[in-house]
């Protein structure tokens, strides 16, 4: 199950993402926002990030206007490796090389067709088996313990 979180800047694009997830039968847990009114993205993204970190959700898709705010918030959470992606290459490498568990998108940066392609790439790409990538992600995870 994927955790979804957005603010007003990501509200419209998140609607497209939700419809796509429903079409492909991918379950999600929606942390809001639930209206297009202005809200504070840290309030929405932080609980969604914790749900991923604690294993309530397997991964997350967070959207704000640029994707920057939600990615900063997500990466404050121990165990989260959030990747802000603007194309499928980045999403593929974020999964293969970084084992990213949160995808951040900018609702005012990319259009819905590209966003859906990025979402599909993120959800369908496994982490690499290469030792160097596993070693590097372990190094990142060790930082969570400091
Ligand atoms: C909201 O106006 C905007 O600041 C927010 O959506 C996001 O882009 C922040 O990083």
JSON list of N, CA and C and ligand atoms in Angstrom, two decimals, residues 7-10 38-39 41 63-70 72 108, ligand 1:
[
{"chain": "A", "resi": 7, "resn": "UNK", "atom": "N", "xyz": [-0.29, 18.87, -0.76]},
{"chain": "A", "resi": 7, "resn": "UNK", "atom": "CA", "xyz": [-0.88, 20.13, -0.34]},
{"chain": "A", "resi": 7, "resn": "UNK", "atom": "C", "xyz": [-1.68, 20.69, -1.50]},
{"chain": "A", "resi": 8, "resn": "UNK", "atom": "N", "xyz": [-2.09, 21.94, -1.39]},
{"chain": "A", "resi": 8, "resn": "UNK", "atom": "CA", "xyz": [-2.92, 22.52, -2.46]},
{"chain": "A", "resi": 8, "resn": "UNK", "atom": "C", "xyz": [-2.18, 22.59, -3.79]},
{"chain": "A", "resi": 9, "resn": "UNK", "atom": "N", "xyz": [-0.85, 22.72, -3.73]},
{"chain": "A", "resi": 9, "resn": "UNK", "atom": "CA", "xyz": [-0.06, 22.77, -4.96]},
{"chain": "A", "resi": 9, "resn": "UNK", "atom": "C", "xyz": [0.00, 21.45, -5.69]},
{"chain": "A", "resi": 10, "resn": "UNK", "atom": "N", "xyz": [-0.29, 20.37, -4.96]},
{"chain": "A", "resi": 10, "resn": "UNK", "atom": "CA", "xyz": [-0.27, 19.04, -5.57]},
{"chain": "A", "resi": 10, "resn": "UNK", "atom": "C", "xyz": [-1.64, 18.41, -5.67]},
{"chain": "A", "resi": 38, "resn": "UNK", "atom": "N", "xyz": [-5.68, 26.25, 0.82]},
{"chain": "A", "resi": 38, "resn": "UNK", "atom": "CA", "xyz": [-4.30, 26.34, 1.28]},
{"chain": "A", "resi": 38, "resn": "UNK", "atom": "C", "xyz": [-4.10, 25.57, 2.60]},
{"chain": "A", "resi": 39, "resn": "UNK", "atom": "N", "xyz": [-2.99, 24.87, 2.68]},
{"chain": "A", "resi": 39, "resn": "UNK", "atom": "CA", "xyz": [-2.66, 24.13, 3.90]},
{"chain": "A", "resi": 39, "resn": "UNK", "atom": "C", "xyz": [-1.15, 24.08, 4.04]},
{"chain": "A", "resi": 41, "resn": "UNK", "atom": "N", "xyz": [2.12, 21.98, 4.07]},
{"chain": "A", "resi": 41, "resn": "UNK", "atom": "CA", "xyz": [2.56, 20.65, 3.63]},
{"chain": "A", "resi": 41, "resn": "UNK", "atom": "C", "xyz": [3.29, 19.84, 4.70]},
{"chain": "A", "resi": 63, "resn": "UNK", "atom": "N", "xyz": [3.15, 14.99, -3.06]},
{"chain": "A", "resi": 63, "resn": "UNK", "atom": "CA", "xyz": [3.12, 16.03, -4.10]},
{"chain": "A", "resi": 63, "resn": "UNK", "atom": "C", "xyz": [2.82, 17.40, -3.48]},
{"chain": "A", "resi": 64, "resn": "UNK", "atom": "N", "xyz": [3.68, 18.37, -3.77]},
{"chain": "A", "resi": 64, "resn": "UNK", "atom": "CA", "xyz": [3.36, 19.77, -3.48]},
{"chain": "A", "resi": 64, "resn": "UNK", "atom": "C", "xyz": [3.61, 20.55, -4.77]},
{"chain": "A", "resi": 65, "resn": "UNK", "atom": "N", "xyz": [3.66, 21.86, -4.69]},
{"chain": "A", "resi": 65, "resn": "UNK", "atom": "CA", "xyz": [3.79, 22.65, -5.91]},
{"chain": "A", "resi": 65, "resn": "UNK", "atom": "C", "xyz": [5.05, 22.33, -6.68]},
{"chain": "A", "resi": 66, "resn": "UNK", "atom": "N", "xyz": [6.16, 22.30, -5.98]},
{"chain": "A", "resi": 66, "resn": "UNK", "atom": "CA", "xyz": [7.45, 22.00, -6.61]},
{"chain": "A", "resi": 66, "resn": "UNK", "atom": "C", "xyz": [7.92, 20.57, -6.35]},
{"chain": "A", "resi": 67, "resn": "UNK", "atom": "N", "xyz": [7.39, 19.96, -5.32]},
{"chain": "A", "resi": 67, "resn": "UNK", "atom": "CA", "xyz": [7.90, 18.67, -4.83]},
{"chain": "A", "resi": 67, "resn": "UNK", "atom": "C", "xyz": [9.01, 18.84, -3.82]},
{"chain": "A", "resi": 68, "resn": "UNK", "atom": "N", "xyz": [9.53, 20.06, -3.72]},
{"chain": "A", "resi": 68, "resn": "UNK", "atom": "CA", "xyz": [10.68, 20.29, -2.83]},
{"chain": "A", "resi": 68, "resn": "UNK", "atom": "C", "xyz": [10.25, 20.23, -1.36]},
{"chain": "A", "resi": 69, "resn": "UNK", "atom": "N", "xyz": [9.19, 20.93, -1.03]},
{"chain": "A", "resi": 69, "resn": "UNK", "atom": "CA", "xyz": [8.76, 20.97, 0.38]},
{"chain": "A", "resi": 69, "resn": "UNK", "atom": "C", "xyz": [8.47, 19.60, 0.94]},
{"chain": "A", "resi": 70, "resn": "UNK", "atom": "N", "xyz": [7.69, 18.80, 0.21]},
{"chain": "A", "resi": 70, "resn": "UNK", "atom": "CA", "xyz": [7.34, 17.48, 0.73]},
{"chain": "A", "resi": 70, "resn": "UNK", "atom": "C", "xyz": [8.56, 16.56, 0.79]},
{"chain": "A", "resi": 72, "resn": "UNK", "atom": "N", "xyz": [11.67, 17.55, 1.41]},
{"chain": "A", "resi": 72, "resn": "UNK", "atom": "CA", "xyz": [12.44, 17.96, 2.59]},
{"chain": "A", "resi": 72, "resn": "UNK", "atom": "C", "xyz": [11.81, 17.37, 3.85]},
{"chain": "A", "resi": 108, "resn": "UNK", "atom": "N", "xyz": [3.19, 21.62, -9.95]},
{"chain": "A", "resi": 108, "resn": "UNK", "atom": "CA", "xyz": [3.28, 22.79, -10.83]},
{"chain": "A", "resi": 108, "resn": "UNK", "atom": "C", "xyz": [4.51, 22.70, -11.73]},
{"chain": "B", "resi": 1, "resn": "LIG", "atom": "C1", "xyz": [2.67, 26.20, -1.78]},
{"chain": "B", "resi": 1, "resn": "LIG", "atom": "O1", "xyz": [2.40, 27.46, -2.33]},
{"chain": "B", "resi": 1, "resn": "LIG", "atom": "C2", "xyz": [4.04, 25.75, -2.15]},
{"chain": "B", "resi": 1, "resn": "LIG", "atom": "O2", "xyz": [4.97, 26.47, -1.42]},
{"chain": "B", "resi": 1, "resn": "LIG", "atom": "C3", "xyz": [4.17, 24.28, -1.90]},
{"chain": "B", "resi": 1, "resn": "LIG", "atom": "O3", "xyz": [3.23, 23.59, -2.63]},
{"chain": "B", "resi": 1, "resn": "LIG", "atom": "C4", "xyz": [5.51, 23.65, -2.26]},
{"chain": "B", "resi": 1, "resn": "LIG", "atom": "O4", "xyz": [5.86, 23.97, -3.56]},
{"chain": "B", "resi": 1, "resn": "LIG", "atom": "C5", "xyz": [6.59, 23.87, -1.32]},
{"chain": "B", "resi": 1, "resn": "LIG", "atom": "O5", "xyz": [7.72, 23.36, -1.47]}
]
